[in-house]
PDB file of C-alpha atoms in Angstrom:
ATOM      1  CA  UNK A 804     -20.530  -4.877  21.873  1.00 66.00           C
ATOM      2  CA  UNK A 805     -16.956  -4.649  20.628  1.00 74.00           C
ATOM      3  CA  UNK A 806     -14.145  -3.757  23.002  1.00 83.00           C
ATOM      4  CA  UNK A 807     -12.368  -0.468  22.102  1.00 86.00           C
ATOM      5  CA  UNK A 808      -9.074  -2.192  21.099  1.00 86.00           C
ATOM      6  CA  UNK A 809     -10.964  -4.596  18.825  1.00 88.00           C
ATOM      7  CA  UNK A 810     -12.918  -1.707  17.297  1.00 91.00           C
ATOM      8  CA  UNK A 811      -9.648   0.130  16.619  1.00 92.00           C
ATOM      9  CA  UNK A 812      -8.161  -3.060  15.119  1.00 92.00           C
ATOM     10  CA  UNK A 813     -11.237  -3.402  12.899  1.00 93.00           C
ATOM     11  CA  UNK A 814     -10.950   0.215  11.699  1.00 94.00           C
ATOM     12  CA  UNK A 815      -7.195  -0.040  11.096  1.00 95.00           C
ATOM     13  CA  UNK A 816      -7.653  -3.217   9.046  1.00 94.00           C
ATOM     14  CA  UNK A 817     -10.511  -1.720   7.022  1.00 96.00           C
ATOM     15  CA  UNK A 818      -8.520   1.460   6.284  1.00 96.00           C
ATOM     16  CA  UNK A 819      -5.425  -0.598   5.379  1.00 96.00           C
ATOM     17  CA  UNK A 820      -7.604  -2.731   3.068  1.00 96.00           C
ATOM     18  CA  UNK A 821      -8.950   0.401   1.355  1.00 96.00           C
ATOM     19  CA  UNK A 822      -5.404   1.714   0.763  1.00 96.00           C
ATOM     20  CA  UNK A 823      -4.342  -1.717  -0.574  1.00 96.00           C
ATOM     21  CA  UNK A 824      -7.291  -1.837  -2.983  1.00 96.00           C
ATOM     22  CA  UNK A 825      -6.634   1.732  -4.220  1.00 95.00           C
ATOM     23  CA  UNK A 826      -2.973   0.858  -4.904  1.00 94.00           C
ATOM     24  CA  UNK A 827      -4.126  -2.302  -6.682  1.00 95.00           C
ATOM     25  CA  UNK A 828      -6.458  -0.216  -8.887  1.00 94.00           C
ATOM     26  CA  UNK A 829      -3.709   2.282  -9.826  1.00 93.00           C
ATOM     27  CA  UNK A 830      -1.219  -0.514 -10.529  1.00 93.00           C
ATOM     28  CA  UNK A 831      -3.826  -2.144 -12.794  1.00 93.00           C
ATOM     29  CA  UNK A 832      -4.591   1.176 -14.530  1.00 91.00           C
ATOM     30  CA  UNK A 833      -0.936   2.075 -15.138  1.00 90.00           C
ATOM     31  CA  UNK A 834      -0.105  -1.466 -16.197  1.00 89.00           C
ATOM     32  CA  UNK A 835      -2.306  -0.951 -19.252  1.00 87.00           C
ATOM     33  CA  UNK A 836       0.198   1.728 -20.302  1.00 84.00           C
ATOM     34  CA  UNK A 837       3.423   0.143 -19.103  1.00 80.00           C
ATOM     35  CA  UNK A 838       2.727  -3.628 -19.398  1.00 81.00           C
ATOM     36  CA  UNK A 839       5.152  -4.827 -16.714  1.00 84.00           C
ATOM     37  CA  UNK A 840       5.230  -8.143 -14.823  1.00 84.00           C
ATOM     38  CA  UNK A 841       6.241  -6.365 -11.623  1.00 85.00           C
ATOM     39  CA  UNK A 842       3.300  -3.974 -11.890  1.00 89.00           C
ATOM     40  CA  UNK A 843       0.926  -6.864 -12.633  1.00 91.00           C
ATOM     41  CA  UNK A 844       2.186  -8.620  -9.499  1.00 91.00           C
ATOM     42  CA  UNK A 845       1.790  -5.405  -7.473  1.00 92.00           C
ATOM     43  CA  UNK A 846      -1.803  -5.082  -8.679  1.00 94.00           C
ATOM     44  CA  UNK A 847      -2.768  -8.696  -7.920  1.00 94.00           C
ATOM     45  CA  UNK A 848      -0.795  -8.722  -4.650  1.00 94.00           C
ATOM     46  CA  UNK A 849      -2.449  -5.598  -3.267  1.00 95.00           C
ATOM     47  CA  UNK A 850      -5.858  -6.866  -4.354  1.00 96.00           C
ATOM     48  CA  UNK A 851      -5.303 -10.119  -2.429  1.00 95.00           C
ATOM     49  CA  UNK A 852      -3.975  -8.121   0.515  1.00 95.00           C
ATOM     50  CA  UNK A 853      -7.054  -5.872   0.474  1.00 95.00           C
ATOM     51  CA  UNK A 854      -9.371  -8.907   0.473  1.00 94.00           C
ATOM     52  CA  UNK A 855      -7.301 -10.591   3.209  1.00 93.00           C
ATOM     53  CA  UNK A 856      -7.401  -7.491   5.448  1.00 94.00           C
ATOM     54  CA  UNK A 857     -11.160  -7.082   4.898  1.00 93.00           C
ATOM     55  CA  UNK A 858     -11.691 -10.759   5.782  1.00 90.00           C
ATOM     56  CA  UNK A 859      -9.559 -10.373   8.906  1.00 89.00           C
ATOM     57  CA  UNK A 860     -11.507  -7.242   9.925  1.00 90.00           C
ATOM     58  CA  UNK A 861     -14.830  -8.978   9.291  1.00 88.00           C
ATOM     59  CA  UNK A 862     -14.006 -12.235  11.105  1.00 86.00           C
ATOM     60  CA  UNK A 863     -12.629 -10.382  14.140  1.00 85.00           C
ATOM     61  CA  UNK A 864     -15.696  -8.135  14.354  1.00 85.00           C
ATOM     62  CA  UNK A 865     -18.149 -11.039  13.966  1.00 83.00           C
ATOM     63  CA  UNK A 866     -16.310 -13.180  16.505  1.00 81.00           C
ATOM     64  CA  UNK A 867     -15.436 -10.336  18.879  1.00 82.00           C
ATOM     65  CA  UNK A 868     -11.839 -11.535  19.134  1.00 82.00           C
ATOM     66  CA  UNK A 869      -8.597 -11.720  17.186  1.00 84.00           C
ATOM     67  CA  UNK A 870      -6.966 -14.919  15.908  1.00 82.00           C
ATOM     68  CA  UNK A 871      -4.554 -14.892  18.888  1.00 83.00           C
ATOM     69  CA  UNK A 872      -7.452 -14.579  21.342  1.00 82.00           C
ATOM     70  CA  UNK A 873      -9.222 -17.398  19.506  1.00 80.00           C
ATOM     71  CA  UNK A 874      -6.279 -19.689  20.296  1.00 80.00           C
ATOM     72  CA  UNK A 875      -6.290 -18.634  23.952  1.00 80.00           C
ATOM     73  CA  UNK A 876     -10.047 -18.819  24.574  1.00 75.00           C
ATOM     74  CA  UNK A 877     -12.148 -19.640  21.489  1.00 68.00           C
ATOM     75  CA  UNK A 878     -15.604 -18.065  21.338  1.00 66.00           C
ATOM     76  CA  UNK A 879     -17.539 -17.914  18.080  1.00 58.00           C
ATOM     77  CA  UNK A 880     -14.367 -17.708  15.982  1.00 55.00           C
ATOM     78  CA  UNK A 881     -12.600 -20.994  15.597  1.00 56.00           C
ATOM     79  CA  UNK A 882      -8.938 -20.760  14.750  1.00 55.00           C
ATOM     80  CA  UNK A 883      -9.464 -22.557  11.416  1.00 60.00           C
ATOM     81  CA  UNK A 884     -11.682 -19.705  10.180  1.00 63.00           C
ATOM     82  CA  UNK A 885      -8.891 -17.259  10.975  1.00 69.00           C
ATOM     83  CA  UNK A 886      -6.456 -19.248   8.842  1.00 75.00           C
ATOM     84  CA  UNK A 887      -8.471 -18.282   5.731  1.00 79.00           C
ATOM     85  CA  UNK A 888      -7.227 -14.679   5.690  1.00 84.00           C
ATOM     86  CA  UNK A 889      -3.684 -15.878   6.381  1.00 87.00           C
ATOM     87  CA  UNK A 890      -3.772 -18.048   3.251  1.00 86.00           C
ATOM     88  CA  UNK A 891      -4.814 -15.010   1.185  1.00 89.00           C
ATOM     89  CA  UNK A 892      -2.184 -12.886   2.896  1.00 90.00           C
ATOM     90  CA  UNK A 893       0.594 -15.339   2.101  1.00 88.00           C
ATOM     91  CA  UNK A 894      -0.663 -15.554  -1.494  1.00 89.00           C
ATOM     92  CA  UNK A 895      -0.413 -11.747  -1.671  1.00 92.00           C
ATOM     93  CA  UNK A 896       3.169 -11.614  -0.412  1.00 90.00           C
ATOM     94  CA  UNK A 897       4.133 -14.559  -2.628  1.00 88.00           C
ATOM     95  CA  UNK A 898       2.796 -12.566  -5.580  1.00 89.00           C
ATOM     96  CA  UNK A 899       4.901  -9.523  -4.598  1.00 88.00           C
ATOM     97  CA  UNK A 900       7.988 -11.712  -4.213  1.00 86.00           C
ATOM     98  CA  UNK A 901       7.220 -13.379  -7.560  1.00 85.00           C
ATOM     99  CA  UNK A 902       6.928  -9.963  -9.248  1.00 85.00           C
ATOM    100  CA  UNK A 903      10.146  -8.670  -7.754  1.00 82.00           C
ATOM    101  CA  UNK A 904      12.131 -11.811  -8.661  1.00 80.00           C
ATOM    102  CA  UNK A 905      10.815 -11.634 -12.233  1.00 77.00           C
ATOM    103  CA  UNK A 906      11.818  -7.959 -12.371  1.00 69.00           C
ATOM    104  CA  UNK A 907      15.249  -8.658 -10.912  1.00 66.00           C
ATOM    105  CA  UNK A 908      16.307 -11.882 -12.619  1.00 64.00           C
ATOM    106  CA  UNK A 909      14.199 -12.008 -15.785  1.00 64.00           C
ATOM    107  CA  UNK A 910      11.530 -14.614 -16.583  1.00 64.00           C
ATOM    108  CA  UNK A 911      13.785 -17.669 -17.126  1.00 64.00           C
ATOM    109  CA  UNK A 912      16.160 -17.340 -14.167  1.00 64.00           C
ATOM    110  CA  UNK A 913      13.392 -16.272 -11.804  1.00 65.00           C
ATOM    111  CA  UNK A 914      11.188 -19.300 -12.556  1.00 67.00           C
ATOM    112  CA  UNK A 915      13.902 -21.488 -10.954  1.00 65.00           C
ATOM    113  CA  UNK A 916      14.004 -19.297  -7.829  1.00 67.00           C
ATOM    114  CA  UNK A 917      10.182 -19.162  -7.678  1.00 67.00           C
ATOM    115  CA  UNK A 918       9.710 -22.927  -8.092  1.00 70.00           C
ATOM    116  CA  UNK A 919      12.333 -23.585  -5.391  1.00 70.00           C
ATOM    117  CA  UNK A 920      10.592 -21.144  -3.022  1.00 72.00           C
ATOM    118  CA  UNK A 921       7.164 -22.739  -3.607  1.00 72.00           C
ATOM    119  CA  UNK A 922       8.594 -26.273  -3.138  1.00 72.00           C
ATOM    120  CA  UNK A 923      10.336 -25.152   0.051  1.00 72.00           C
ATOM    121  CA  UNK A 924       7.080 -23.620   1.335  1.00 72.00           C
ATOM    122  CA  UNK A 925       5.126 -26.775   0.457  1.00 72.00           C
ATOM    123  CA  UNK A 926       7.730 -29.029   2.116  1.00 70.00           C
ATOM    124  CA  UNK A 927       7.737 -26.899   5.263  1.00 70.00           C
ATOM    125  CA  UNK A 928       3.922 -26.843   5.373  1.00 67.00           C
ATOM    126  CA  UNK A 929       3.542 -30.653   5.055  1.00 67.00           C
ATOM    127  CA  UNK A 930       4.235 -31.699   8.655  1.00 69.00           C
ATOM    128  CA  UNK A 931       1.812 -29.067  10.029  1.00 70.00           C
ATOM    129  CA  UNK A 932      -1.024 -30.896  11.745  1.00 74.00           C
ATOM    130  CA  UNK A 933      -2.712 -28.304  13.955  1.00 79.00           C
ATOM    131  CA  UNK A 934      -4.229 -24.932  13.071  1.00 80.00           C
ATOM    132  CA  UNK A 935      -1.921 -23.337  15.612  1.00 83.00           C
ATOM    133  CA  UNK A 936       1.174 -24.725  13.853  1.00 84.00           C
ATOM    134  CA  UNK A 937      -0.259 -23.605  10.536  1.00 84.00           C
ATOM    135  CA  UNK A 938      -0.854 -20.072  11.853  1.00 86.00           C
ATOM    136  CA  UNK A 939       2.707 -19.807  13.210  1.00 89.00           C
ATOM    137  CA  UNK A 940       4.005 -21.133   9.881  1.00 88.00           C
ATOM    138  CA  UNK A 941       1.936 -18.638   7.864  1.00 88.00           C
ATOM    139  CA  UNK A 942       3.142 -15.682   9.934  1.00 91.00           C
ATOM    140  CA  UNK A 943       6.748 -16.896   9.751  1.00 91.00           C
ATOM    141  CA  UNK A 944       6.525 -17.406   5.979  1.00 89.00           C
ATOM    142  CA  UNK A 945       4.952 -13.945   5.612  1.00 92.00           C
ATOM    143  CA  UNK A 946       7.848 -12.393   7.545  1.00 93.00           C
ATOM    144  CA  UNK A 947      10.380 -14.195   5.305  1.00 90.00           C
ATOM    145  CA  UNK A 948       8.598 -13.129   2.111  1.00 90.00           C
ATOM    146  CA  UNK A 949       8.245  -9.550   3.360  1.00 93.00           C
ATOM    147  CA  UNK A 950      11.944  -9.502   4.273  1.00 93.00           C
ATOM    148  CA  UNK A 951      12.709 -10.417   0.643  1.00 89.00           C
ATOM    149  CA  UNK A 952      10.377  -7.660  -0.641  1.00 91.00           C
ATOM    150  CA  UNK A 953      12.037  -5.143   1.718  1.00 93.00           C
ATOM    151  CA  UNK A 954      15.482  -6.287   0.537  1.00 91.00           C
ATOM    152  CA  UNK A 955      14.424  -5.631  -3.057  1.00 88.00           C
ATOM    153  CA  UNK A 956      13.037  -2.262  -1.945  1.00 90.00           C
ATOM    154  CA  UNK A 957      16.421  -1.359  -0.418  1.00 92.00           C
ATOM    155  CA  UNK A 958      18.193  -2.252  -3.684  1.00 89.00           C
ATOM    156  CA  UNK A 959      15.727  -0.199  -5.721  1.00 88.00           C
ATOM    157  CA  UNK A 960      16.094   2.793  -3.403  1.00 91.00           C
ATOM    158  CA  UNK A 961      19.899   2.465  -3.353  1.00 91.00           C
ATOM    159  CA  UNK A 962      19.902   2.717  -7.130  1.00 87.00           C
ATOM    160  CA  UNK A 963      17.452   5.591  -7.561  1.00 85.00           C
ATOM    161  CA  UNK A 964      17.718   7.585  -4.294  1.00 85.00           C
ATOM    162  CA  UNK A 965      14.265   9.032  -5.021  1.00 87.00           C
ATOM    163  CA  UNK A 966      11.468   9.771  -2.560  1.00 89.00           C
ATOM    164  CA  UNK A 967       8.950   7.368  -4.197  1.00 89.00           C
ATOM    165  CA  UNK A 968      10.966   4.137  -3.726  1.00 92.00           C
ATOM    166  CA  UNK A 969      11.822   5.350  -0.209  1.00 94.00           C
ATOM    167  CA  UNK A 970       8.128   5.664   0.691  1.00 94.00           C
ATOM    168  CA  UNK A 971       7.394   2.210  -0.764  1.00 94.00           C
ATOM    169  CA  UNK A 972      10.383   0.801   1.151  1.00 94.00           C
ATOM    170  CA  UNK A 973       9.187   2.498   4.343  1.00 96.00           C
ATOM    171  CA  UNK A 974       5.684   1.103   3.771  1.00 96.00           C
ATOM    172  CA  UNK A 975       6.830  -2.486   3.257  1.00 95.00           C
ATOM    173  CA  UNK A 976       9.390  -2.128   6.074  1.00 97.00           C
ATOM    174  CA  UNK A 977       6.696  -1.103   8.544  1.00 97.00           C
ATOM    175  CA  UNK A 978       4.383  -3.875   7.332  1.00 96.00           C
ATOM    176  CA  UNK A 979       7.286  -6.298   7.950  1.00 96.00           C
ATOM    177  CA  UNK A 980       7.825  -4.899  11.454  1.00 97.00           C
ATOM    178  CA  UNK A 981       4.090  -5.191  12.126  1.00 97.00           C
ATOM    179  CA  UNK A 982       4.184  -8.852  11.104  1.00 96.00           C
ATOM    180  CA  UNK A 983       7.163  -9.510  13.383  1.00 97.00           C
ATOM    181  CA  UNK A 984       4.989  -8.224  16.263  1.00 96.00           C
ATOM    182  CA  UNK A 985       2.073 -10.387  15.084  1.00 94.00           C
ATOM    183  CA  UNK A 986       4.335 -13.452  14.854  1.00 94.00           C
ATOM    184  CA  UNK A 987       5.527 -12.748  18.385  1.00 95.00           C
ATOM    185  CA  UNK A 988       1.892 -12.488  19.535  1.00 94.00           C
ATOM    186  CA  UNK A 989       0.993 -15.828  17.935  1.00 92.00           C
ATOM    187  CA  UNK A 990       4.079 -17.645  19.236  1.00 92.00           C
ATOM    188  CA  UNK A 991       3.752 -16.254  22.765  1.00 92.00           C
ATOM    189  CA  UNK A 992      -0.084 -16.326  22.677  1.00 90.00           C
ATOM    190  CA  UNK A 993      -0.080 -12.722  23.894  1.00 90.00           C
ATOM    191  CA  UNK A 994      -2.868 -10.493  22.495  1.00 89.00           C
ATOM    192  CA  UNK A 995      -1.254  -7.067  22.959  1.00 92.00           C
ATOM    193  CA  UNK A 996       1.645  -7.413  20.426  1.00 94.00           C
ATOM    194  CA  UNK A 997      -1.005  -8.391  17.860  1.00 93.00           C
ATOM    195  CA  UNK A 998      -2.745  -5.034  18.316  1.00 93.00           C
ATOM    196  CA  UNK A 999       0.601  -3.214  18.214  1.00 95.00           C
ATOM    197  CA  UNK A1000       1.577  -5.102  15.065  1.00 96.00           C
ATOM    198  CA  UNK A1001      -1.705  -4.136  13.371  1.00 95.00           C
ATOM    199  CA  UNK A1002      -1.107  -0.473  14.290  1.00 96.00           C
ATOM    200  CA  UNK A1003       2.447  -0.577  12.865  1.00 97.00           C
ATOM    201  CA  UNK A1004       1.144  -2.272   9.713  1.00 96.00           C
ATOM    202  CA  UNK A1005      -1.408   0.545   9.340  1.00 97.00           C
ATOM    203  CA  UNK A1006       1.382   3.168   9.527  1.00 97.00           C
ATOM    204  CA  UNK A1007       3.072   1.204   6.728  1.00 97.00           C
ATOM    205  CA  UNK A1008      -0.093   1.512   4.633  1.00 96.00           C
ATOM    206  CA  UNK A1009      -0.176   5.245   5.432  1.00 96.00           C
ATOM    207  CA  UNK A1010       3.323   5.522   3.976  1.00 96.00           C
ATOM    208  CA  UNK A1011       2.074   3.749   0.831  1.00 95.00           C
ATOM    209  CA  UNK A1012      -0.888   6.154   0.725  1.00 95.00           C
ATOM    210  CA  UNK A1013       1.482   9.108   0.967  1.00 94.00           C
ATOM    211  CA  UNK A1014       3.450   7.645  -1.950  1.00 94.00           C
ATOM    212  CA  UNK A1015       0.224   7.277  -3.931  1.00 92.00           C
ATOM    213  CA  UNK A1016      -0.894  10.859  -3.250  1.00 91.00           C
ATOM    214  CA  UNK A1017       2.576  12.112  -4.159  1.00 89.00           C
ATOM    215  CA  UNK A1018       2.629  10.290  -7.495  1.00 86.00           C
ATOM    216  CA  UNK A1019      -0.917  11.461  -8.287  1.00 79.00           C
ATOM    217  CA  UNK A1020       0.003  15.098  -7.712  1.00 71.00           C
ATOM    218  CA  UNK A1021       2.232  15.232 -10.767  1.00 57.00           C
ATOM    219  CA  UNK A1022       0.709  17.320 -13.521  1.00 48.00           C
ATOM    220  CA  UNK A1023       1.763  19.278 -16.605  1.00 46.00           C
ATOM    221  CA  UNK A1024       4.878  21.410 -16.304  1.00 44.00           C
TER     222      UNK A1024
ATOM    223  CA  UNK B 724      27.676 -12.649  -4.772  1.00 38.00           C
ATOM    224  CA  UNK B 725      25.258 -10.582  -6.795  1.00 43.00           C
ATOM    225  CA  UNK B 726      25.593  -6.804  -6.759  1.00 44.00           C
ATOM    226  CA  UNK B 727      22.730  -4.328  -6.466  1.00 46.00           C
ATOM    227  CA  UNK B 728      22.838  -3.542 -10.167  1.00 44.00           C
ATOM    228  CA  UNK B 729      22.368  -7.232 -11.054  1.00 45.00           C
ATOM    229  CA  UNK B 730      19.500  -7.778  -8.655  1.00 46.00           C
ATOM    230  CA  UNK B 731      17.308  -4.837  -9.596  1.00 47.00           C
ATOM    231  CA  UNK B 732      15.786  -4.385 -13.040  1.00 47.00           C
ATOM    232  CA  UNK B 733      18.621  -3.937 -15.560  1.00 48.00           C
ATOM    233  CA  UNK B 734      18.780  -0.928 -17.875  1.00 50.00           C
ATOM    234  CA  UNK B 735      16.750  -1.696 -20.991  1.00 56.00           C
ATOM    235  CA  UNK B 736      16.580  -0.352 -24.503  1.00 67.00           C
ATOM    236  CA  UNK B 737      14.125   2.492 -24.949  1.00 73.00           C
ATOM    237  CA  UNK B 738      10.654   0.992 -25.262  1.00 80.00           C
ATOM    238  CA  UNK B 739       8.027   2.135 -27.768  1.00 84.00           C
ATOM    239  CA  UNK B 740       6.316   3.936 -24.900  1.00 85.00           C
ATOM    240  CA  UNK B 741       9.626   5.623 -24.002  1.00 86.00           C
ATOM    241  CA  UNK B 742      10.006   6.807 -27.602  1.00 89.00           C
ATOM    242  CA  UNK B 743       6.405   8.090 -27.646  1.00 90.00           C
ATOM    243  CA  UNK B 744       7.134  10.048 -24.466  1.00 90.00           C
ATOM    244  CA  UNK B 745      10.327  11.559 -25.877  1.00 90.00           C
ATOM    245  CA  UNK B 746       8.541  12.623 -29.085  1.00 92.00           C
ATOM    246  CA  UNK B 747       5.549  14.051 -27.216  1.00 92.00           C
ATOM    247  CA  UNK B 748       7.819  15.924 -24.788  1.00 91.00           C
ATOM    248  CA  UNK B 749       9.739  17.362 -27.763  1.00 91.00           C
ATOM    249  CA  UNK B 750       6.554  18.483 -29.500  1.00 92.00           C
ATOM    250  CA  UNK B 751       5.218  19.998 -26.263  1.00 91.00           C
ATOM    251  CA  UNK B 752       8.460  21.894 -25.623  1.00 89.00           C
ATOM    252  CA  UNK B 753       8.844  23.119 -29.193  1.00 86.00           C
ATOM    253  CA  UNK B 754       5.220  24.156 -29.700  1.00 85.00           C
ATOM    254  CA  UNK B 755       5.018  24.113 -33.488  1.00 83.00           C
ATOM    255  CA  UNK B 756       7.592  21.384 -33.971  1.00 87.00           C
ATOM    256  CA  UNK B 757       9.397  20.696 -37.222  1.00 89.00           C
ATOM    257  CA  UNK B 758      10.290  17.003 -37.846  1.00 88.00           C
ATOM    258  CA  UNK B 759      14.023  17.842 -37.928  1.00 90.00           C
ATOM    259  CA  UNK B 760      13.845  19.445 -34.490  1.00 90.00           C
ATOM    260  CA  UNK B 761      11.892  16.495 -33.062  1.00 90.00           C
ATOM    261  CA  UNK B 762      14.430  14.142 -34.638  1.00 89.00           C
ATOM    262  CA  UNK B 763      17.300  15.821 -32.736  1.00 89.00           C
ATOM    263  CA  UNK B 764      15.439  16.157 -29.477  1.00 86.00           C
ATOM    264  CA  UNK B 765      14.058  12.596 -29.468  1.00 85.00           C
ATOM    265  CA  UNK B 766      17.339  11.143 -30.790  1.00 86.00           C
ATOM    266  CA  UNK B 767      15.798   9.073 -33.598  1.00 86.00           C
ATOM    267  CA  UNK B 768      16.651   8.228 -37.179  1.00 87.00           C
ATOM    268  CA  UNK B 769      14.498   9.791 -39.896  1.00 87.00           C
ATOM    269  CA  UNK B 770      12.746   6.522 -40.816  1.00 89.00           C
ATOM    270  CA  UNK B 771      11.889   5.641 -37.236  1.00 89.00           C
ATOM    271  CA  UNK B 772      10.729   9.173 -36.492  1.00 90.00           C
ATOM    272  CA  UNK B 773       8.369   9.144 -39.497  1.00 90.00           C
ATOM    273  CA  UNK B 774       6.938   5.796 -38.366  1.00 92.00           C
ATOM    274  CA  UNK B 775       6.356   6.958 -34.781  1.00 92.00           C
ATOM    275  CA  UNK B 776       4.983  10.371 -35.830  1.00 92.00           C
ATOM    276  CA  UNK B 777       2.439   8.615 -38.064  1.00 92.00           C
ATOM    277  CA  UNK B 778       1.467   6.348 -35.173  1.00 92.00           C
ATOM    278  CA  UNK B 779       1.043   9.287 -32.781  1.00 93.00           C
ATOM    279  CA  UNK B 780      -1.035  11.202 -35.339  1.00 93.00           C
ATOM    280  CA  UNK B 781      -3.139   8.054 -35.836  1.00 92.00           C
ATOM    281  CA  UNK B 782      -3.726   7.841 -32.087  1.00 91.00           C
ATOM    282  CA  UNK B 783      -4.796  11.500 -32.027  1.00 92.00           C
ATOM    283  CA  UNK B 784      -2.015  12.533 -29.630  1.00 93.00           C
ATOM    284  CA  UNK B 785      -0.411  15.009 -32.049  1.00 93.00           C
ATOM    285  CA  UNK B 786      -1.717  16.785 -35.143  1.00 93.00           C
ATOM    286  CA  UNK B 787      -0.053  17.902 -38.372  1.00 92.00           C
ATOM    287  CA  UNK B 788      -0.155  21.555 -39.416  1.00 90.00           C
ATOM    288  CA  UNK B 789       0.803  22.545 -42.918  1.00 88.00           C
ATOM    289  CA  UNK B 790       2.212  26.016 -43.561  1.00 83.00           C
ATOM    290  CA  UNK B 791       3.150  26.342 -47.220  1.00 83.00           C
ATOM    291  CA  UNK B 792       5.852  23.731 -47.818  1.00 83.00           C
ATOM    292  CA  UNK B 793       6.584  23.369 -44.134  1.00 86.00           C
ATOM    293  CA  UNK B 794       5.125  20.662 -41.962  1.00 88.00           C
ATOM    294  CA  UNK B 795       4.665  21.173 -38.214  1.00 91.00           C
ATOM    295  CA  UNK B 796       3.463  18.946 -35.428  1.00 92.00           C
ATOM    296  CA  UNK B 797       1.418  20.213 -32.481  1.00 93.00           C
ATOM    297  CA  UNK B 798       0.031  18.586 -29.352  1.00 93.00           C
ATOM    298  CA  UNK B 799      -3.662  17.769 -29.225  1.00 93.00           C
ATOM    299  CA  UNK B 800      -5.650  17.958 -25.940  1.00 93.00           C
ATOM    300  CA  UNK B 801      -5.559  14.119 -25.884  1.00 93.00           C
ATOM    301  CA  UNK B 802      -1.783  14.270 -26.192  1.00 92.00           C
ATOM    302  CA  UNK B 803      -1.510  16.667 -23.243  1.00 92.00           C
ATOM    303  CA  UNK B 804      -3.787  14.406 -21.199  1.00 91.00           C
ATOM    304  CA  UNK B 805      -1.745  11.361 -22.203  1.00 91.00           C
ATOM    305  CA  UNK B 806       1.483  13.041 -21.037  1.00 91.00           C
ATOM    306  CA  UNK B 807      -0.101  13.898 -17.667  1.00 90.00           C
ATOM    307  CA  UNK B 808      -1.223  10.273 -17.263  1.00 89.00           C
ATOM    308  CA  UNK B 809       2.238   9.039 -18.275  1.00 88.00           C
ATOM    309  CA  UNK B 810       3.936  11.310 -15.716  1.00 87.00           C
ATOM    310  CA  UNK B 811       1.641   9.969 -13.000  1.00 88.00           C
ATOM    311  CA  UNK B 812       2.361   6.413 -14.141  1.00 89.00           C
ATOM    312  CA  UNK B 813       6.103   7.160 -14.194  1.00 87.00           C
ATOM    313  CA  UNK B 814       6.004   8.493 -10.618  1.00 88.00           C
ATOM    314  CA  UNK B 815       3.978   5.471  -9.502  1.00 90.00           C
ATOM    315  CA  UNK B 816       6.041   2.757 -11.184  1.00 89.00           C
ATOM    316  CA  UNK B 817       9.362   4.338 -10.134  1.00 88.00           C
ATOM    317  CA  UNK B 818       8.354   3.514  -6.556  1.00 88.00           C
ATOM    318  CA  UNK B 819       8.575  -0.163  -7.490  1.00 87.00           C
ATOM    319  CA  UNK B 820      11.819   0.162  -9.447  1.00 84.00           C
ATOM    320  CA  UNK B 821      10.243   0.105 -12.912  1.00 82.00           C
ATOM    321  CA  UNK B 822      11.472   2.498 -15.579  1.00 78.00           C
ATOM    322  CA  UNK B 823       9.351   3.510 -18.563  1.00 71.00           C
TER     323      UNK B 823
END
């Protein structure tokens, strides 16, 4: 039997995954009209994020504990199984960052920035020997990548001053804040900030859902 | 130090899709639209307008109506639907800093 906090965490992750997959679908659908690298990255990124969140929800419900709890007192879930969703998550945020750099700097200039970022990530990941170190690294890298995405979101909003970029910025900002809480939980091996971080992340996805509903409401004038 | 304008997507030339939208919006606003009126509203040269009008007719988004010597363009139901889809796409992509 699942504990109530774990059940809530499961539901929040499943709902966040559904929102991510819906956004991915719309980005894919509109990309057929617009044909943009940023939109392609948004579509792939949200798809990876949706799969990652579903995997996280599934592993936590099967094991009856979160990744942080698995480090404290492992039961069925071994920490290495938890790292799987983190790899997908980091791939998702790398894709967003890739899309935004391509949009901002153009294909040629951005490839230099992207290659440097990947090399830096690979170099930083090399000395990691334990799953715990790897988990801390993945959360830290996710926070850095999300900070870049949020920075781009601020620039986009500053230029347009529209409600849509603001909602996207708010969404990514809250997801970033959620991951800061999760990083804190992993570093301190404290389960409660992990739950709080997941709840904040879910509010971020709600903001993205609001943005989606708002853009879908537009009809003929 | 890079400024905000250099970091976000720079202003681009009007894309083919952007031109399609401008023509379709003109036709929708004008109702029975004469080519000259579309030309002014969509800000296109005569040659380019003819090319794009032919393309839009070929795609079934607008239709030609002949009235004596005059030639009018009207929206088709597919054209109306396309504009609705485009507006949704525009609202969606603007959230990520992409302009059509």
